[in-house]
């Protein structure tokens, strides 16, 4: 009797685990469809920026954060803050290590604070544009090349950029091709107005 009850419980648990596993894989196409409808994917493609002017009269503080969602990886930015002028091209580096003994595939999803700053944060190169395949114990340094749009509202002086890596299906597939970089014409510089001398 006791053995039969245990066997029945194990069968139920096995079905539950299988359903949850399938649900996890189903979340990927569901997420993609939500992104298409809401336009979130627009923030995950290279920007095409032209005739950008550097506003040297203003600075914006950028804060960087990194998280791994139930992934046994280490993931961190080399610097946690930078100060930039709007229109200025800037590169920061993130370091990722797959601490497991198997190949894994992950996708980094960005989020911004405040949310309305997202449309003014222009990424020309980013590891978040494509799935990333990591070999067992592999460490990789990956750049993010970005620019803050000079049209950023004047009341936003700090932008927080946070990346979260999620595991994706397909750990045995070859590494994803690098997404094409965005384009940026050589920026002009807007200098602050010169101070007037007395007299």
GROMACS .gro file of N, CA and C in nm, residues 72-162:
model
  273
   72UNK      N    1   2.405   2.942  -1.388
   72UNK     CA    2   2.527   2.931  -1.309
   72UNK      C    3   2.644   3.000  -1.378
   73UNK      N    4   2.625   3.126  -1.413
   73UNK     CA    5   2.729   3.205  -1.478
   73UNK      C    6   2.768   3.321  -1.387
   74UNK      N    7   2.889   3.371  -1.406
   74UNK     CA    8   2.924   3.500  -1.347
   74UNK      C    9   2.914   3.604  -1.458
   75UNK      N   10   2.856   3.716  -1.426
   75UNK     CA   11   2.824   3.819  -1.527
   75UNK      C   12   2.836   3.954  -1.460
   76UNK      N   13   2.926   4.038  -1.511
   76UNK     CA   14   2.946   4.168  -1.446
   76UNK      C   15   3.004   4.269  -1.545
   77UNK      N   16   2.976   4.398  -1.524
   77UNK     CA   17   3.041   4.502  -1.604
   77UNK      C   18   3.178   4.533  -1.546
   78UNK      N   19   3.272   4.573  -1.631
   78UNK     CA   20   3.405   4.609  -1.582
   78UNK      C   21   3.401   4.739  -1.502
   79UNK      N   22   3.308   4.828  -1.538
   79UNK     CA   23   3.288   4.951  -1.460
   79UNK      C   24   3.140   4.959  -1.427
   80UNK      N   25   3.108   5.017  -1.313
   80UNK     CA   26   2.966   5.025  -1.274
   80UNK      C   27   2.903   5.159  -1.310
   81UNK      N   28   2.984   5.261  -1.337
   81UNK     CA   29   2.930   5.391  -1.378
   81UNK      C   30   3.026   5.460  -1.475
   82UNK      N   31   2.969   5.537  -1.565
   82UNK     CA   32   3.046   5.629  -1.649
   82UNK      C   33   2.966   5.759  -1.661
   83UNK      N   34   3.034   5.866  -1.690
   83UNK     CA   35   2.968   5.993  -1.715
   83UNK      C   36   2.996   6.034  -1.858
   84UNK      N   37   2.891   6.062  -1.934
   84UNK     CA   38   2.906   6.090  -2.076
   84UNK      C   39   2.836   6.220  -2.113
   85UNK      N   40   2.876   6.276  -2.226
   85UNK     CA   41   2.802   6.386  -2.287
   85UNK      C   42   2.701   6.326  -2.384
   86UNK      N   43   2.580   6.378  -2.391
   86UNK     CA   44   2.486   6.332  -2.494
   86UNK      C   45   2.547   6.345  -2.633
   87UNK      N   46   2.530   6.242  -2.715
   87UNK     CA   47   2.587   6.241  -2.848
   87UNK      C   48   2.726   6.182  -2.854
   88UNK      N   49   2.786   6.152  -2.740
   88UNK     CA   50   2.921   6.098  -2.734
   88UNK      C   51   2.920   5.947  -2.745
   89UNK      N   52   3.005   5.891  -2.830
   89UNK     CA   53   3.014   5.748  -2.848
   89UNK      C   54   3.097   5.688  -2.733
   90UNK      N   55   3.042   5.588  -2.666
   90UNK     CA   56   3.108   5.529  -2.548
   90UNK      C   57   3.105   5.378  -2.557
   91UNK      N   58   3.212   5.313  -2.509
   91UNK     CA   59   3.220   5.168  -2.505
   91UNK      C   60   3.243   5.121  -2.362
   92UNK      N   61   3.163   5.024  -2.319
   92UNK     CA   62   3.187   4.958  -2.190
   92UNK      C   63   3.196   4.807  -2.216
   93UNK      N   64   3.263   4.737  -2.124
   93UNK     CA   65   3.286   4.594  -2.140
   93UNK      C   66   3.218   4.516  -2.028
   94UNK      N   67   3.150   4.408  -2.067
   94UNK     CA   68   3.092   4.314  -1.972
   94UNK      C   69   3.172   4.183  -1.980
   95UNK      N   70   3.191   4.120  -1.864
   95UNK     CA   71   3.261   3.991  -1.860
   95UNK      C   72   3.164   3.882  -1.817
   96UNK      N   73   3.163   3.773  -1.895
   96UNK     CA   74   3.074   3.661  -1.867
   96UNK      C   75   3.156   3.533  -1.860
   97UNK      N   76   3.127   3.450  -1.760
   97UNK     CA   77   3.192   3.319  -1.749
   97UNK      C   78   3.087   3.211  -1.730
   98UNK      N   79   3.094   3.109  -1.815
   98UNK     CA   80   3.011   2.990  -1.799
   98UNK      C   81   3.084   2.900  -1.699
   99UNK      N   82   3.035   2.892  -1.577
   99UNK     CA   83   3.105   2.818  -1.472
   99UNK      C   84   3.069   2.669  -1.471
  100UNK      N   85   2.992   2.623  -1.571
  100UNK     CA   86   2.954   2.482  -1.575
  100UNK      C   87   3.050   2.402  -1.662
  101UNK      N   88   3.029   2.272  -1.665
  101UNK     CA   89   3.112   2.183  -1.747
  101UNK      C   90   3.041   2.142  -1.875
  102UNK      N   91   2.942   2.222  -1.918
  102UNK     CA   92   2.871   2.194  -2.043
  102UNK      C   93   2.852   2.323  -2.121
  103UNK      N   94   2.833   2.311  -2.252
  103UNK     CA   95   2.804   2.426  -2.334
  103UNK      C   96   2.663   2.478  -2.301
  104UNK      N   97   2.648   2.609  -2.303
  104UNK     CA   98   2.518   2.668  -2.273
  104UNK      C   99   2.493   2.788  -2.365
  105UNK      N  100   2.365   2.816  -2.388
  105UNK     CA  101   2.325   2.930  -2.471
  105UNK      C  102   2.243   3.025  -2.385
  106UNK      N  103   2.276   3.154  -2.395
  106UNK     CA  104   2.201   3.254  -2.318
  106UNK      C  105   2.166   3.374  -2.403
  107UNK      N  106   2.067   3.447  -2.358
  107UNK     CA  107   2.027   3.572  -2.425
  107UNK      C  108   2.016   3.679  -2.317
  108UNK      N  109   2.081   3.793  -2.340
  108UNK     CA  110   2.076   3.904  -2.244
  108UNK      C  111   1.963   3.999  -2.283
  109UNK      N  112   1.881   4.034  -2.186
  109UNK     CA  113   1.769   4.126  -2.208
  109UNK      C  114   1.797   4.255  -2.130
  110UNK      N  115   1.795   4.371  -2.198
  110UNK     CA  116   1.821   4.497  -2.127
  110UNK      C  117   1.695   4.556  -2.066
  111UNK      N  118   1.714   4.630  -1.959
  111UNK     CA  119   1.606   4.711  -1.902
  111UNK      C  120   1.668   4.844  -1.858
  112UNK      N  121   1.583   4.945  -1.850
  112UNK     CA  122   1.632   5.081  -1.826
  112UNK      C  123   1.556   5.148  -1.712
  113UNK      N  124   1.625   5.234  -1.645
  113UNK     CA  125   1.561   5.318  -1.544
  113UNK      C  126   1.613   5.461  -1.559
  114UNK      N  127   1.524   5.559  -1.571
  114UNK     CA  128   1.379   5.543  -1.583
  114UNK      C  129   1.342   5.480  -1.720
  115UNK      N  130   1.225   5.422  -1.726
  115UNK     CA  131   1.182   5.350  -1.846
  115UNK      C  132   1.182   5.439  -1.969
  116UNK      N  133   1.144   5.565  -1.953
  116UNK     CA  134   1.134   5.653  -2.070
  116UNK      C  135   1.270   5.691  -2.127
  117UNK      N  136   1.379   5.654  -2.057
  117UNK     CA  137   1.513   5.680  -2.110
  117UNK      C  138   1.551   5.580  -2.219
  118UNK      N  139   1.479   5.467  -2.226
  118UNK     CA  140   1.515   5.360  -2.319
  118UNK      C  141   1.522   5.408  -2.464
  119UNK      N  142   1.426   5.488  -2.505
  119UNK     CA  143   1.423   5.532  -2.645
  119UNK      C  144   1.536   5.628  -2.677
  120UNK      N  145   1.603   5.681  -2.576
  120UNK     CA  146   1.712   5.776  -2.598
  120UNK      C  147   1.849   5.711  -2.576
  121UNK      N  148   1.850   5.581  -2.543
  121UNK     CA  149   1.975   5.508  -2.523
  121UNK      C  150   2.001   5.427  -2.650
  122UNK      N  151   2.094   5.472  -2.732
  122UNK     CA  152   2.117   5.414  -2.864
  122UNK      C  153   2.238   5.320  -2.860
  123UNK      N  154   2.211   5.189  -2.883
  123UNK     CA  155   2.317   5.089  -2.884
  123UNK      C  156   2.357   5.059  -3.029
  124UNK      N  157   2.485   5.077  -3.061
  124UNK     CA  158   2.533   5.044  -3.195
  124UNK      C  159   2.592   4.904  -3.201
  125UNK      N  160   2.640   4.855  -3.087
  125UNK     CA  161   2.693   4.719  -3.079
  125UNK      C  162   2.660   4.665  -2.941
  126UNK      N  163   2.609   4.542  -2.936
  126UNK     CA  164   2.571   4.486  -2.807
  126UNK      C  165   2.557   4.334  -2.817
  127UNK      N  166   2.607   4.264  -2.716
  127UNK     CA  167   2.592   4.120  -2.711
  127UNK      C  168   2.446   4.078  -2.696
  128UNK      N  169   2.360   4.173  -2.661
  128UNK     CA  170   2.218   4.141  -2.643
  128UNK      C  171   2.143   4.130  -2.775
  129UNK      N  172   2.208   4.162  -2.886
  129UNK     CA  173   2.140   4.155  -3.015
  129UNK      C  174   2.120   4.011  -3.063
  130UNK      N  175   2.192   3.916  -3.005
  130UNK     CA  176   2.184   3.776  -3.051
  130UNK      C  177   2.206   3.682  -2.934
  131UNK      N  178   2.162   3.556  -2.952
  131UNK     CA  179   2.194   3.453  -2.853
  131UNK      C  180   2.346   3.438  -2.846
  132UNK      N  181   2.395   3.403  -2.728
  132UNK     CA  182   2.538   3.383  -2.709
  132UNK      C  183   2.562   3.241  -2.660
  133UNK      N  184   2.647   3.167  -2.734
  133UNK     CA  185   2.683   3.031  -2.695
  133UNK      C  186   2.817   3.033  -2.623
  134UNK      N  187   2.819   2.975  -2.503
  134UNK     CA  188   2.942   2.967  -2.424
  134UNK      C  189   2.982   2.821  -2.405
  135UNK      N  190   3.109   2.793  -2.435
  135UNK     CA  191   3.160   2.659  -2.409
  135UNK      C  192   3.176   2.640  -2.259
  136UNK      N  193   3.193   2.517  -2.218
  136UNK     CA  194   3.213   2.488  -2.076
  136UNK      C  195   3.332   2.567  -2.023
  137UNK      N  196   3.312   2.637  -1.911
  137UNK     CA  197   3.417   2.713  -1.842
  137UNK      C  198   3.472   2.830  -1.923
  138UNK      N  199   3.403   2.867  -2.030
  138UNK     CA  200   3.452   2.979  -2.112
  138UNK      C  201   3.425   3.114  -2.047
  139UNK      N  202   3.525   3.203  -2.058
  139UNK     CA  203   3.510   3.343  -2.015
  139UNK      C  204   3.524   3.431  -2.137
  140UNK      N  205   3.435   3.529  -2.149
  140UNK     CA  206   3.439   3.618  -2.265
  140UNK      C  207   3.411   3.760  -2.221
  141UNK      N  208   3.485   3.854  -2.283
  141UNK     CA  209   3.458   3.996  -2.260
  141UNK      C  210   3.384   4.050  -2.381
  142UNK      N  211   3.271   4.116  -2.355
  142UNK     CA  212   3.185   4.158  -2.465
  142UNK      C  213   3.153   4.307  -2.451
  143UNK      N  214   3.169   4.381  -2.561
  143UNK     CA  215   3.147   4.526  -2.554
  143UNK      C  216   3.002   4.568  -2.577
  144UNK      N  217   2.970   4.683  -2.523
  144UNK     CA  218   2.846   4.754  -2.556
  144UNK      C  219   2.889   4.893  -2.601
  145UNK      N  220   2.859   4.925  -2.725
  145UNK     CA  221   2.890   5.057  -2.779
  145UNK      C  222   2.759   5.135  -2.786
  146UNK      N  223   2.755   5.250  -2.721
  146UNK     CA  224   2.628   5.321  -2.710
  146UNK      C  225   2.648   5.472  -2.717
  147UNK      N  226   2.536   5.539  -2.730
  147UNK     CA  227   2.532   5.684  -2.730
  147UNK      C  228   2.400   5.728  -2.669
  148UNK      N  229   2.404   5.833  -2.588
  148UNK     CA  230   2.282   5.890  -2.534
  148UNK      C  231   2.235   6.000  -2.629
  149UNK      N  232   2.112   5.989  -2.672
  149UNK     CA  233   2.054   6.086  -2.765
  149UNK      C  234   2.052   6.225  -2.702
  150UNK      N  235   2.104   6.325  -2.774
  150UNK     CA  236   2.099   6.463  -2.722
  150UNK      C  237   1.957   6.511  -2.694
  151UNK      N  238   1.856   6.442  -2.749
  151UNK     CA  239   1.717   6.479  -2.724
  151UNK      C  240   1.664   6.423  -2.592
  152UNK      N  241   1.751   6.359  -2.513
  152UNK     CA  242   1.711   6.308  -2.382
  152UNK      C  243   1.651   6.422  -2.300
  153UNK      N  244   1.532   6.402  -2.240
  153UNK     CA  245   1.470   6.509  -2.161
  153UNK      C  246   1.566   6.567  -2.057
  154UNK      N  247   1.561   6.696  -2.039
  154UNK     CA  248   1.657   6.765  -1.953
  154UNK      C  249   1.646   6.726  -1.806
  155UNK      N  250   1.533   6.668  -1.766
  155UNK     CA  251   1.518   6.630  -1.625
  155UNK      C  252   1.576   6.492  -1.595
  156UNK      N  253   1.629   6.422  -1.697
  156UNK     CA  254   1.694   6.292  -1.676
  156UNK      C  255   1.845   6.313  -1.676
  157UNK      N  256   1.906   6.297  -1.561
  157UNK     CA  257   2.050   6.314  -1.546
  157UNK      C  258   2.122   6.183  -1.520
  158UNK      N  259   2.045   6.077  -1.490
  158UNK     CA  260   2.104   5.945  -1.463
  158UNK      C  261   2.021   5.839  -1.533
  159UNK      N  262   2.089   5.745  -1.600
  159UNK     CA  263   2.023   5.632  -1.665
  159UNK      C  264   2.084   5.503  -1.610
  160UNK      N  265   1.999   5.411  -1.565
  160UNK     CA  266   2.046   5.281  -1.518
  160UNK      C  267   2.020   5.179  -1.629
  161UNK      N  268   2.125   5.109  -1.670
  161UNK     CA  269   2.114   5.003  -1.771
  161UNK      C  270   2.142   4.870  -1.703
  162UNK      N  271   2.044   4.782  -1.705
  162UNK     CA  272   2.059   4.651  -1.641
  162UNK      C  273   2.038   4.541  -1.744
   0.00000   0.00000   0.00000
